[in-house]
Coordinates of C-alpha atoms in Angstrom, one line a residue:
M1 CA 10.4 -1.7 121.9
E2 CA 6.4 -1.2 123.6
D3 CA 4.3 1.4 122.3
I4 CA 4.6 4.1 124.6
R5 CA 1.6 6.1 126.5
I6 CA 1.9 9.1 127.9
M7 CA -1.0 9.5 131.3
M8 CA -1.5 13.2 132.0
N9 CA -3.1 15.3 135.0
D10 CA -4.9 17.7 133.0
K11 CA -5.9 20.1 135.6
S12 CA -7.4 22.2 132.7
S13 CA -9.8 20.4 131.2
N14 CA -11.1 19.0 135.0
E15 CA -8.3 17.0 135.6
R16 CA -9.4 14.3 132.9
K17 CA -6.9 11.7 131.5
N18 CA -5.4 12.1 128.3
S19 CA -3.3 9.2 125.9
I20 CA -1.3 10.4 123.6
D21 CA 0.1 7.3 121.4
I22 CA 2.9 7.7 118.9
G23 CA 2.1 3.6 117.6
D24 CA 4.2 1.3 117.3
T25 CA 8.2 1.9 118.2
S26 CA 8.9 -1.8 117.6
S27 CA 12.0 -2.7 116.3
D28 CA 10.1 -3.8 112.6
F29 CA 7.9 -0.1 112.5
L30 CA 11.5 1.7 112.7
D31 CA 14.5 -0.8 110.9
P32 CA 15.4 0.6 107.5
A33 CA 15.6 -2.4 105.8
V34 CA 12.2 -4.2 106.1
E35 CA 10.7 -3.1 103.7
S36 CA 9.5 -0.2 101.9
L37 CA 7.0 1.5 102.1
K38 CA 2.8 0.1 101.0
S39 CA 0.5 3.7 100.8
P40 CA 0.9 7.1 100.8
R41 CA -1.1 6.9 104.1
E42 CA 2.0 5.1 105.9
I43 CA 4.8 7.6 105.1
L44 CA 2.1 10.4 106.4
E45 CA 1.5 8.0 110.1
R46 CA 5.3 7.6 110.1
Y47 CA 6.2 11.2 110.0
G48 CA 2.9 11.0 112.6
A49 CA 5.3 9.5 115.4
W50 CA 7.8 12.1 114.5
F51 CA 5.6 14.8 115.2
I52 CA 4.5 12.8 118.9
V53 CA 8.4 12.4 120.2
S54 CA 8.7 16.3 119.0
C55 CA 5.9 17.3 121.2
F56 CA 7.7 15.0 124.3
R57 CA 10.9 17.0 123.6
F58 CA 9.3 20.3 123.1
V59 CA 7.7 19.5 126.8
R60 CA 10.7 18.8 127.9
F61 CA 12.7 21.6 126.5
Y62 CA 10.4 24.4 127.8
A63 CA 9.5 22.4 130.9
A64 CA 9.2 25.3 132.9
K65 CA 5.5 25.9 130.5
R66 CA 4.3 22.9 132.0
F67 CA 3.4 23.9 135.6
D68 CA 1.8 26.5 137.4
D69 CA 3.8 28.3 140.9
E70 CA 2.2 26.1 142.7
G71 CA 4.1 22.7 141.0
E72 CA 1.1 21.6 138.9
Y73 CA 0.9 21.1 135.7
D74 CA -1.0 23.2 133.7
P75 CA -0.2 24.2 130.6
E76 CA -2.2 26.9 129.4
S77 CA -1.2 29.1 133.1
V78 CA 2.0 31.1 133.0
S79 CA 4.5 31.2 136.6
T80 CA 6.9 32.8 137.6
K81 CA 9.8 30.8 137.2
E82 CA 8.8 30.4 133.6
L83 CA 9.3 33.7 132.8
L84 CA 12.5 34.1 135.0
S85 CA 13.7 30.8 133.0
I86 CA 13.9 33.4 129.7
L87 CA 16.1 35.7 131.7
G88 CA 18.1 32.5 132.5
D89 CA 17.7 33.0 136.2
A90 CA 15.4 30.5 137.3
D91 CA 16.3 26.1 138.2
E92 CA 14.1 24.2 136.0
S93 CA 15.2 21.4 137.6
E94 CA 11.9 20.3 139.5
F95 CA 10.1 21.0 136.9
Q96 CA 12.1 18.2 135.0
V97 CA 11.4 15.4 137.9
L98 CA 8.2 16.8 137.6
L99 CA 7.3 14.9 134.2
D100 CA 10.1 12.3 135.0
E101 CA 7.4 11.2 137.2
K102 CA 4.7 11.3 134.9
S103 CA 7.0 9.5 132.5
V104 CA 8.1 11.2 129.6
P105 CA 11.3 9.9 127.8
P106 CA 14.0 12.6 128.8
L107 CA 15.1 14.8 126.1
E108 CA 18.2 13.3 125.1
E109 CA 15.6 9.8 124.1
C110 CA 13.8 12.0 122.8
H111 CA 15.8 14.1 120.1
N112 CA 17.8 10.7 119.3
M113 CA 14.4 8.8 119.2
A114 CA 12.8 11.9 116.5
E115 CA 16.7 11.9 114.1
F116 CA 16.2 7.4 114.1
I117 CA 13.0 7.6 112.6
L118 CA 13.6 10.9 109.7
D119 CA 16.1 7.6 109.6
D120 CA 13.9 5.5 109.2
I121 CA 11.6 7.8 106.6
R122 CA 14.9 8.2 104.3
A123 CA 15.8 5.1 103.6
R124 CA 12.3 3.2 103.0
T125 CA 11.5 6.5 100.4
T126 CA 14.6 5.2 98.9
L127 CA 13.9 1.5 98.8
T128 CA 10.0 2.7 97.6
I129 CA 11.1 4.9 95.1
E130 CA 13.9 2.5 93.7
S131 CA 11.2 0.0 93.8
G132 CA 9.4 2.1 91.4
K133 CA 6.5 2.6 93.3
S134 CA 5.4 6.4 93.2
L135 CA 5.4 8.5 96.9
P136 CA 3.0 11.7 96.1
L137 CA 4.4 13.4 98.5
E138 CA 8.2 12.7 97.2
T139 CA 6.6 13.7 93.9
L140 CA 4.9 17.7 95.4
R141 CA 8.6 17.6 97.3
R142 CA 10.4 17.4 94.0
A143 CA 7.8 19.4 92.2
F144 CA 7.8 22.0 94.1
A145 CA 12.2 21.8 94.9
L146 CA 11.0 21.8 98.5
S147 CA 13.2 21.2 101.8
E148 CA 13.2 18.6 104.3
L149 CA 12.6 21.1 106.9
E150 CA 9.4 22.3 104.3
L151 CA 8.4 20.1 103.6
L152 CA 8.2 18.7 107.2
F153 CA 6.4 22.0 108.2
L154 CA 3.9 21.1 105.5
V155 CA 3.2 17.7 107.4
C156 CA 3.2 19.1 110.6
A157 CA 0.6 21.3 109.1
I158 CA -1.4 17.7 107.6
L159 CA -1.3 16.3 110.8
V160 CA -3.2 17.7 113.3
H161 CA -6.1 17.9 110.7
Y162 CA -5.1 14.3 109.4
D163 CA -6.0 12.3 112.8
D164 CA -7.2 13.5 116.5
N165 CA -4.3 11.5 118.6
Y166 CA -1.9 14.6 116.5
L167 CA -4.4 16.9 117.4
R168 CA -4.1 16.2 121.0
A169 CA -0.4 15.8 121.2
Y170 CA -0.4 19.5 119.6
C171 CA -3.0 20.6 122.6
Y172 CA -0.9 18.5 125.7
A173 CA 2.4 20.3 124.2
T174 CA 0.9 23.6 124.3
G175 CA -2.1 24.0 126.8
A176 CA -4.1 24.8 123.2
P177 CA -8.0 24.5 123.2
P178 CA -8.9 21.3 120.9
D179 CA -10.1 23.9 117.4
G180 CA -8.2 21.9 115.4
W181 CA -5.4 24.9 114.2
I182 CA -2.0 25.1 114.1
T183 CA 0.3 27.9 114.5
A184 CA 3.7 28.7 112.7
G185 CA 5.1 29.3 116.1
F186 CA 4.7 26.4 117.3
I187 CA 5.9 24.6 114.4
Q188 CA 9.1 26.3 113.8
K189 CA 9.9 25.4 117.5
L190 CA 9.8 22.3 116.5
L191 CA 11.8 21.8 113.2
A192 CA 14.6 24.3 115.6
F193 CA 15.5 20.9 116.9
S194 CA 16.1 19.8 113.7
A195 CA 17.9 23.1 112.3
E196 CA 20.7 23.0 110.9
N197 CA 20.7 27.1 110.6
P198 CA 17.8 28.5 112.9
E199 CA 17.6 31.5 110.1
D200 CA 15.6 28.2 108.3
V201 CA 13.8 27.6 110.7
H202 CA 12.4 31.7 110.2
R203 CA 12.3 31.6 106.2
L204 CA 9.7 28.8 106.0
V205 CA 7.4 31.6 106.9
A206 CA 8.9 34.9 105.3
D207 CA 7.3 36.2 102.4
D208 CA 9.3 34.6 99.8
S209 CA 8.8 31.6 101.6
K210 CA 7.6 28.6 98.8
L211 CA 4.7 27.6 101.6
L212 CA 3.3 30.5 100.5
H213 CA 4.5 31.5 97.4
Y214 CA 2.4 28.3 95.5
N215 CA 0.1 28.1 98.2
L216 CA 1.0 25.4 99.9
I217 CA 0.2 27.1 103.4
E218 CA -2.3 29.9 104.1
L219 CA -1.3 31.7 107.4
A220 CA -5.0 33.0 109.2
P221 CA -5.5 35.6 110.9
V222 CA -6.3 34.3 115.0
G223 CA -10.1 35.3 115.8
G224 CA -10.3 38.8 115.7
W225 CA -6.7 39.8 115.9
R226 CA -5.6 42.4 113.4
N227 CA -2.7 41.6 110.9
T228 CA -1.9 38.7 113.8
P229 CA 2.2 37.9 113.4
K230 CA 2.7 35.7 111.8
F231 CA 4.5 33.9 114.4
Y232 CA 1.6 33.4 116.4
A233 CA -0.6 32.8 112.9
H234 CA -2.7 29.5 111.9
V235 CA -1.4 27.1 109.4
E236 CA -4.2 26.4 107.1
V237 CA -3.5 23.2 104.3
S238 CA -5.9 23.3 101.7
E239 CA -7.5 19.7 101.1
R240 CA -6.3 19.3 97.9
I241 CA -2.8 19.6 98.6
T242 CA -4.0 16.9 101.6
S243 CA -6.1 14.7 99.0
F244 CA -3.3 14.5 96.4
I245 CA -0.5 14.2 99.0
L246 CA -3.2 11.4 99.9
G247 CA -3.2 9.9 96.6
E248 CA -7.0 10.7 97.0
S249 CA -8.2 12.0 93.8
S250 CA -11.0 15.5 94.4
K251 CA -12.8 18.1 92.6
F252 CA -11.2 21.6 93.2
V253 CA -9.6 23.1 90.3
P254 CA -9.0 27.0 90.6
V255 CA -12.3 29.1 89.6
A256 CA -10.6 30.4 86.4
C257 CA -10.0 26.9 85.3
R258 CA -11.2 23.4 83.9
W259 CA -9.8 20.2 83.1
I260 CA -10.2 19.2 79.8
L261 CA -11.3 14.9 78.9
Q262 CA -8.7 13.3 77.3
E263 CA -11.1 12.4 74.3
D264 CA -10.3 9.3 72.7
G265 CA -8.8 9.6 68.8
D266 CA -11.3 7.9 67.2
G267 CA -12.4 9.1 63.6
R268 CA -9.4 11.2 63.3
A269 CA -9.2 12.7 59.9
P270 CA -6.3 11.5 58.1
F271 CA -4.7 15.2 57.9
D272 CA -5.1 15.6 61.9
V273 CA -2.6 12.9 62.1
T274 CA 0.2 14.9 61.0
C275 CA -1.6 18.1 62.6
D276 CA -0.8 16.1 66.2
E277 CA 3.2 15.0 64.7
A278 CA 3.8 19.0 65.4
V279 CA 2.3 19.6 68.5
F280 CA 4.0 16.8 69.8
A281 CA 7.1 17.9 68.6
G282 CA 6.1 21.4 69.9
L283 CA 4.7 20.2 73.5
E284 CA 7.4 17.1 74.5
K285 CA 9.9 19.3 76.0
P286 CA 9.3 19.7 80.4
A287 CA 8.9 23.6 80.3
S288 CA 7.6 24.5 76.3
R289 CA 6.1 26.6 74.8
L290 CA 3.9 26.8 71.1
A291 CA 1.3 28.6 70.0
V292 CA -1.6 26.4 68.2
L293 CA -3.0 29.3 65.0
G294 CA -5.4 29.1 63.2
L295 CA -9.2 29.2 63.0
Q296 CA -11.5 28.6 66.1
A297 CA -13.2 25.6 64.7
G298 CA -12.1 23.2 67.7
D299 CA -9.7 21.3 66.2
R300 CA -6.8 22.8 68.1
T301 CA -7.6 22.0 71.2
A302 CA -8.2 18.2 70.2
S303 CA -4.9 18.2 68.7
V304 CA -3.5 19.3 72.1
R305 CA -6.1 17.1 74.2
R306 CA -4.7 13.9 72.1
V307 CA -1.1 14.3 72.4
A308 CA -1.4 15.2 76.2
K309 CA -2.9 11.7 76.1
A310 CA -0.4 10.8 74.6
L311 CA 2.4 11.9 76.6
A312 CA -0.2 10.6 80.2
I313 CA -0.5 14.9 80.7
P314 CA -3.2 16.5 82.1
V315 CA -5.1 19.6 80.2
L316 CA -5.3 23.1 82.4
A317 CA -7.6 25.0 80.0
F318 CA -7.0 29.0 81.6
D319 CA -10.7 30.8 80.9
L320 CA -9.5 34.2 80.7
N321 CA -13.3 35.5 80.3
R322 CA -13.5 33.3 83.9
F323 CA -10.1 35.1 84.8
Y324 CA -11.0 38.6 84.1
E325 CA -14.7 38.3 86.2
V326 CA -12.5 37.2 89.4
L327 CA -11.5 40.8 89.0
K328 CA -14.2 42.8 88.6
T329 CA -16.9 40.9 91.5
Q330 CA -13.4 39.4 94.6
G331 CA -10.8 42.7 92.9
E332 CA -6.5 42.2 92.1
L333 CA -6.5 40.3 95.8
A334 CA -8.2 37.1 94.5
V335 CA -6.8 37.7 91.5
R336 CA -3.4 37.0 92.6
T337 CA -4.7 33.8 95.0
N338 CA -6.2 32.9 91.3
L339 CA -2.9 33.2 89.5
T340 CA -1.5 31.0 92.0
M341 CA -2.7 28.0 92.8
I342 CA -3.2 28.3 88.9
V343 CA 0.1 27.8 88.6
R344 CA 0.6 25.4 92.2
E345 CA -1.2 23.0 89.9
V346 CA -0.1 23.1 86.6
I347 CA 3.6 22.7 89.0
L348 CA 1.4 19.6 91.2
Q349 CA 0.5 18.0 88.1
N350 CA 3.3 18.4 85.4
A351 CA 0.2 20.3 83.6
I352 CA 0.4 21.5 79.8
L353 CA -2.0 25.0 80.8
L354 CA -3.5 25.5 77.3
V355 CA -4.4 29.3 77.0
S356 CA -8.0 30.2 74.4
Y357 CA -6.7 34.0 73.9
D358 CA -9.4 34.7 70.7
T359 CA -12.1 33.0 72.6
C360 CA -12.6 36.2 75.2
S361 CA -13.6 39.8 75.4
K362 CA -12.3 42.6 74.0
E363 CA -12.8 44.2 77.9
A364 CA -10.6 40.5 78.7
R365 CA -7.9 41.3 76.2
D366 CA -7.0 45.0 77.8
W367 CA -7.0 44.2 81.2
L368 CA -4.9 41.2 80.0
H369 CA -2.1 43.2 77.6
E370 CA -1.8 45.8 80.9
Q371 CA -0.8 42.7 82.9
A372 CA 1.0 41.3 80.0
H373 CA 4.4 41.8 82.3
E374 CA 3.4 40.3 85.6
F375 CA 1.7 37.1 83.2
E376 CA 4.9 36.9 81.2
K377 CA 7.1 36.5 84.4
V378 CA 5.1 34.5 86.3
F379 CA 5.2 31.9 82.9
R380 CA 9.1 32.2 82.1
E381 CA 10.5 32.0 86.2
E382 CA 7.6 28.6 86.4
N383 CA 8.8 27.0 83.9
M384 CA 5.7 25.8 83.1
R385 CA 4.1 24.4 79.9
V386 CA 2.3 26.5 77.7
C387 CA 0.4 26.1 74.2
L388 CA -1.7 28.6 73.7
L389 CA -4.3 29.0 70.9
A390 CA -5.0 31.7 68.8
E391 CA -6.1 32.4 65.2
R392 CA -2.9 34.5 64.7
Q393 CA 0.4 36.1 66.9
S394 CA 0.3 39.5 67.9
G395 CA 2.2 41.8 69.5
A396 CA 0.1 41.3 72.9
T397 CA 0.3 37.4 72.9
R398 CA 3.4 38.7 72.6
A399 CA 3.8 40.1 75.5
L400 CA 1.6 37.9 78.0
F401 CA 3.4 34.4 77.1
G402 CA 6.3 35.7 75.1
E403 CA 7.8 34.8 71.6
M404 CA 6.1 31.2 71.4
P405 CA 7.5 28.6 67.9
D406 CA 4.3 28.3 66.5
Y407 CA 2.0 25.8 64.5
V408 CA -0.8 27.1 61.7
F409 CA -3.5 24.4 61.9
P410 CA -4.6 24.4 58.5
K411 CA -8.1 22.9 57.3
P412 CA -8.1 20.0 55.1
T413 CA -8.5 20.5 51.6
R414 CA -11.2 19.8 49.0
D415 CA -9.9 16.0 48.8
Q416 CA -9.9 15.9 52.5
Q417 CA -13.4 16.5 52.6
A418 CA -14.6 13.1 52.0
P419 CA -12.3 11.0 55.0
V420 CA -13.2 14.2 57.4
W421 CA -16.5 13.5 57.4
E422 CA -16.8 9.4 57.2
G423 CA -14.4 9.7 60.6
C424 CA -16.9 11.5 62.0
L425 CA -19.5 9.4 60.6
R426 CA -18.3 6.1 62.0
Y427 CA -17.6 7.8 65.2
F428 CA -21.1 8.0 66.1
H429 CA -21.5 4.0 64.4
I430 CA -23.5 4.4 61.2
H431 CA -22.4 1.9 59.0
L432 CA -19.6 2.2 56.6
E433 CA -21.5 2.5 53.3
V434 CA -24.0 4.4 54.8
A435 CA -20.9 6.7 55.8
R436 CA -19.4 6.7 53.4
A437 CA -22.2 7.8 50.5
V438 CA -23.0 10.4 53.1
A439 CA -20.0 11.3 53.3
Q440 CA -19.8 11.5 48.9
A441 CA -22.0 13.8 49.2
M442 CA -21.5 16.5 51.9
A443 CA -17.9 16.6 51.2
K444 CA -19.1 18.5 47.0
G445 CA -20.6 21.4 49.0
Y446 CA -18.4 22.5 51.5
C447 CA -15.0 23.2 53.5
L448 CA -14.8 22.2 57.2
S449 CA -12.8 21.2 60.1
Y450 CA -13.1 18.3 61.8
A451 CA -14.6 20.1 64.5
E452 CA -17.1 22.0 62.4
V453 CA -18.1 18.7 60.5
R454 CA -18.7 16.4 64.2
D455 CA -20.4 20.2 65.8
A456 CA -22.8 19.7 62.6
I457 CA -23.7 16.5 63.4
E458 CA -24.4 16.9 66.9
Q459 CA -26.6 19.1 66.4
T460 CA -28.0 17.5 64.0
L461 CA -28.8 14.7 66.6
A462 CA -30.1 16.6 69.9
R463 CA -33.0 18.9 66.5
L464 CA -33.4 14.9 66.1
P465 CA -33.8 13.4 69.6
N466 CA -35.7 10.2 68.6
V467 CA -35.0 9.2 65.0
A468 CA -32.2 6.6 64.8
P469 CA -28.4 7.8 63.6
E470 CA -28.4 6.3 60.5
Q471 CA -31.2 8.4 59.7
A472 CA -31.0 11.4 61.2
L473 CA -27.8 12.1 59.6
T474 CA -28.9 11.9 56.2
P475 CA -27.2 14.7 53.7
N476 CA -30.6 16.7 53.5
N477 CA -30.3 17.1 57.2
L478 CA -26.8 18.2 57.7
T479 CA -27.3 20.7 54.9
E480 CA -30.7 21.5 57.0
T481 CA -27.9 22.4 60.3
L482 CA -25.2 23.8 58.1
N483 CA -28.2 26.6 56.5
R484 CA -29.5 27.0 60.1
S485 CA -25.9 27.4 61.8
R486 CA -25.1 30.5 59.4
G487 CA -27.6 32.8 60.8
Q488 CA -27.7 31.2 65.0
Q489 CA -24.0 31.9 65.1
L490 CA -22.9 28.7 66.9
E491 CA -19.8 28.4 68.2
G492 CA -17.7 26.2 65.9
L493 CA -19.8 26.8 63.4
A494 CA -20.2 30.7 62.9
S495 CA -17.9 30.9 59.6
L496 CA -18.3 31.0 56.1
R497 CA -18.6 28.4 54.3
S498 CA -16.9 27.0 51.2
T499 CA -17.8 26.1 48.4
W500 CA -16.3 25.5 45.4
L501 CA -17.9 27.0 41.6
T502 CA -16.6 27.8 38.3
L503 CA -18.5 31.3 36.2
D504 CA -20.7 28.1 34.2
D505 CA -22.5 27.8 37.6
I506 CA -24.0 31.4 38.4
V507 CA -26.9 32.4 36.3
L508 CA -25.3 36.1 34.6
S509 CA -26.9 37.5 31.2
P510 CA -25.0 36.9 28.1
G511 CA -23.9 41.2 28.2
I512 CA -22.5 40.4 31.6
R513 CA -20.3 37.8 31.6
E514 CA -19.0 38.8 27.9
K515 CA -17.5 41.8 30.2
L516 CA -16.8 39.4 33.0
N517 CA -14.5 38.0 30.2
R518 CA -13.4 40.5 28.8
I519 CA -11.9 41.6 32.5
L520 CA -10.4 38.5 33.1
E521 CA -8.4 38.7 30.7
V522 CA -7.3 41.2 30.7
V523 CA -5.8 40.0 34.4
A524 CA -4.4 37.4 33.0

């Protein structure tokens, strides 16, 4: 079969001639046995061929919409016979003859061609998946459990923005101006030809539609038409979804979230390995939940990041403070929209949602506690991986995130202090002998976590930018940084330092020392 091109005299466009190209419809294009799909763009373009054939089918089926009372082609007009056709009192055969003259494929041929293209897509998709290749569109379909009708609706909305050829096909079929928008009603009419149950088409834009629930599409009002009926509403698709389907990276991140970089785990202390194993066990299964408890030292996040890297799963950090700011500045509607986008991203990427509860403000906590039921319902219904970071589980965290198995993140013991310091110093490419000597010196005076040690090193290097690391990271310089941090309350370094002292290390008068000894004897 040769390429199909339709030449139309469009009276509404000052008699301009428009050509509509549905691409290659040769036997190679439509033969499911030829080969698998080569790229994400190829599957979208095959759906594009179906879209244009469906536009021809729309024109054939609604022939009276194409012509005015004089029989001239004018899709913008409303003829008397079009209105009578609604009542079933008009003979449309003359319009079919006019469409024959303009080389529009017959209705039956359009039906067969549309089904043939869909069969071709199904066969090639199956072959591609069996060959081990990834198709983002199929990943999206599985992630949100979309039906074929729902997927077709989404693809139609994307196509008019993907290529001008598909936008012109839509304008040709409807007489709509080429403003880049497509209406929900037109897509529903296209899909009605393929639907077994008309009610399935209606539900595509119902209030409980998956497409709307997950913000895969949005219905925008037309111009100044308040409360635009859904049938006439413009369909918008986030650039994030289009980028994902095309296999392209996107910088989009919901307002109250950020992607956590999955850094290498070099320089880990021995106790970190045990922690990682516990976190791995808590997050390995889909829809798993875990509360990682302990002081705000940063080690918890590092462990989750390392585990996520091992599982090849992205980490999306949920910023509760930022979420509360959205509420104060933009209102409840923006909060619900942002929460929907967060859920969409977690499902789309099969990500871990990391919630740091102990870093949010008191006002944000109070508000979140009031909304606990709504949050807990969303997390439960969507079966998301959720990892909660908190100093300890409380009634508020259980109300917000449900019952979660927890792992208490320990600080390294005194015996582990030297390996912690040595591992961190080696991360900054300090010579082994120098790192070991500094580590032994620092381990005598402080009880710090891996993250606190890293922060101390980074602060020291930032304070001495013109000094080589091996000269900057001396015990004296590191000690000065740690002492400064107590007064400045630097994040990750504000916790009280612990040292191991005996009474002999404390300068006391002999009388006080004797009294203390008697007290200790009584207590013992």
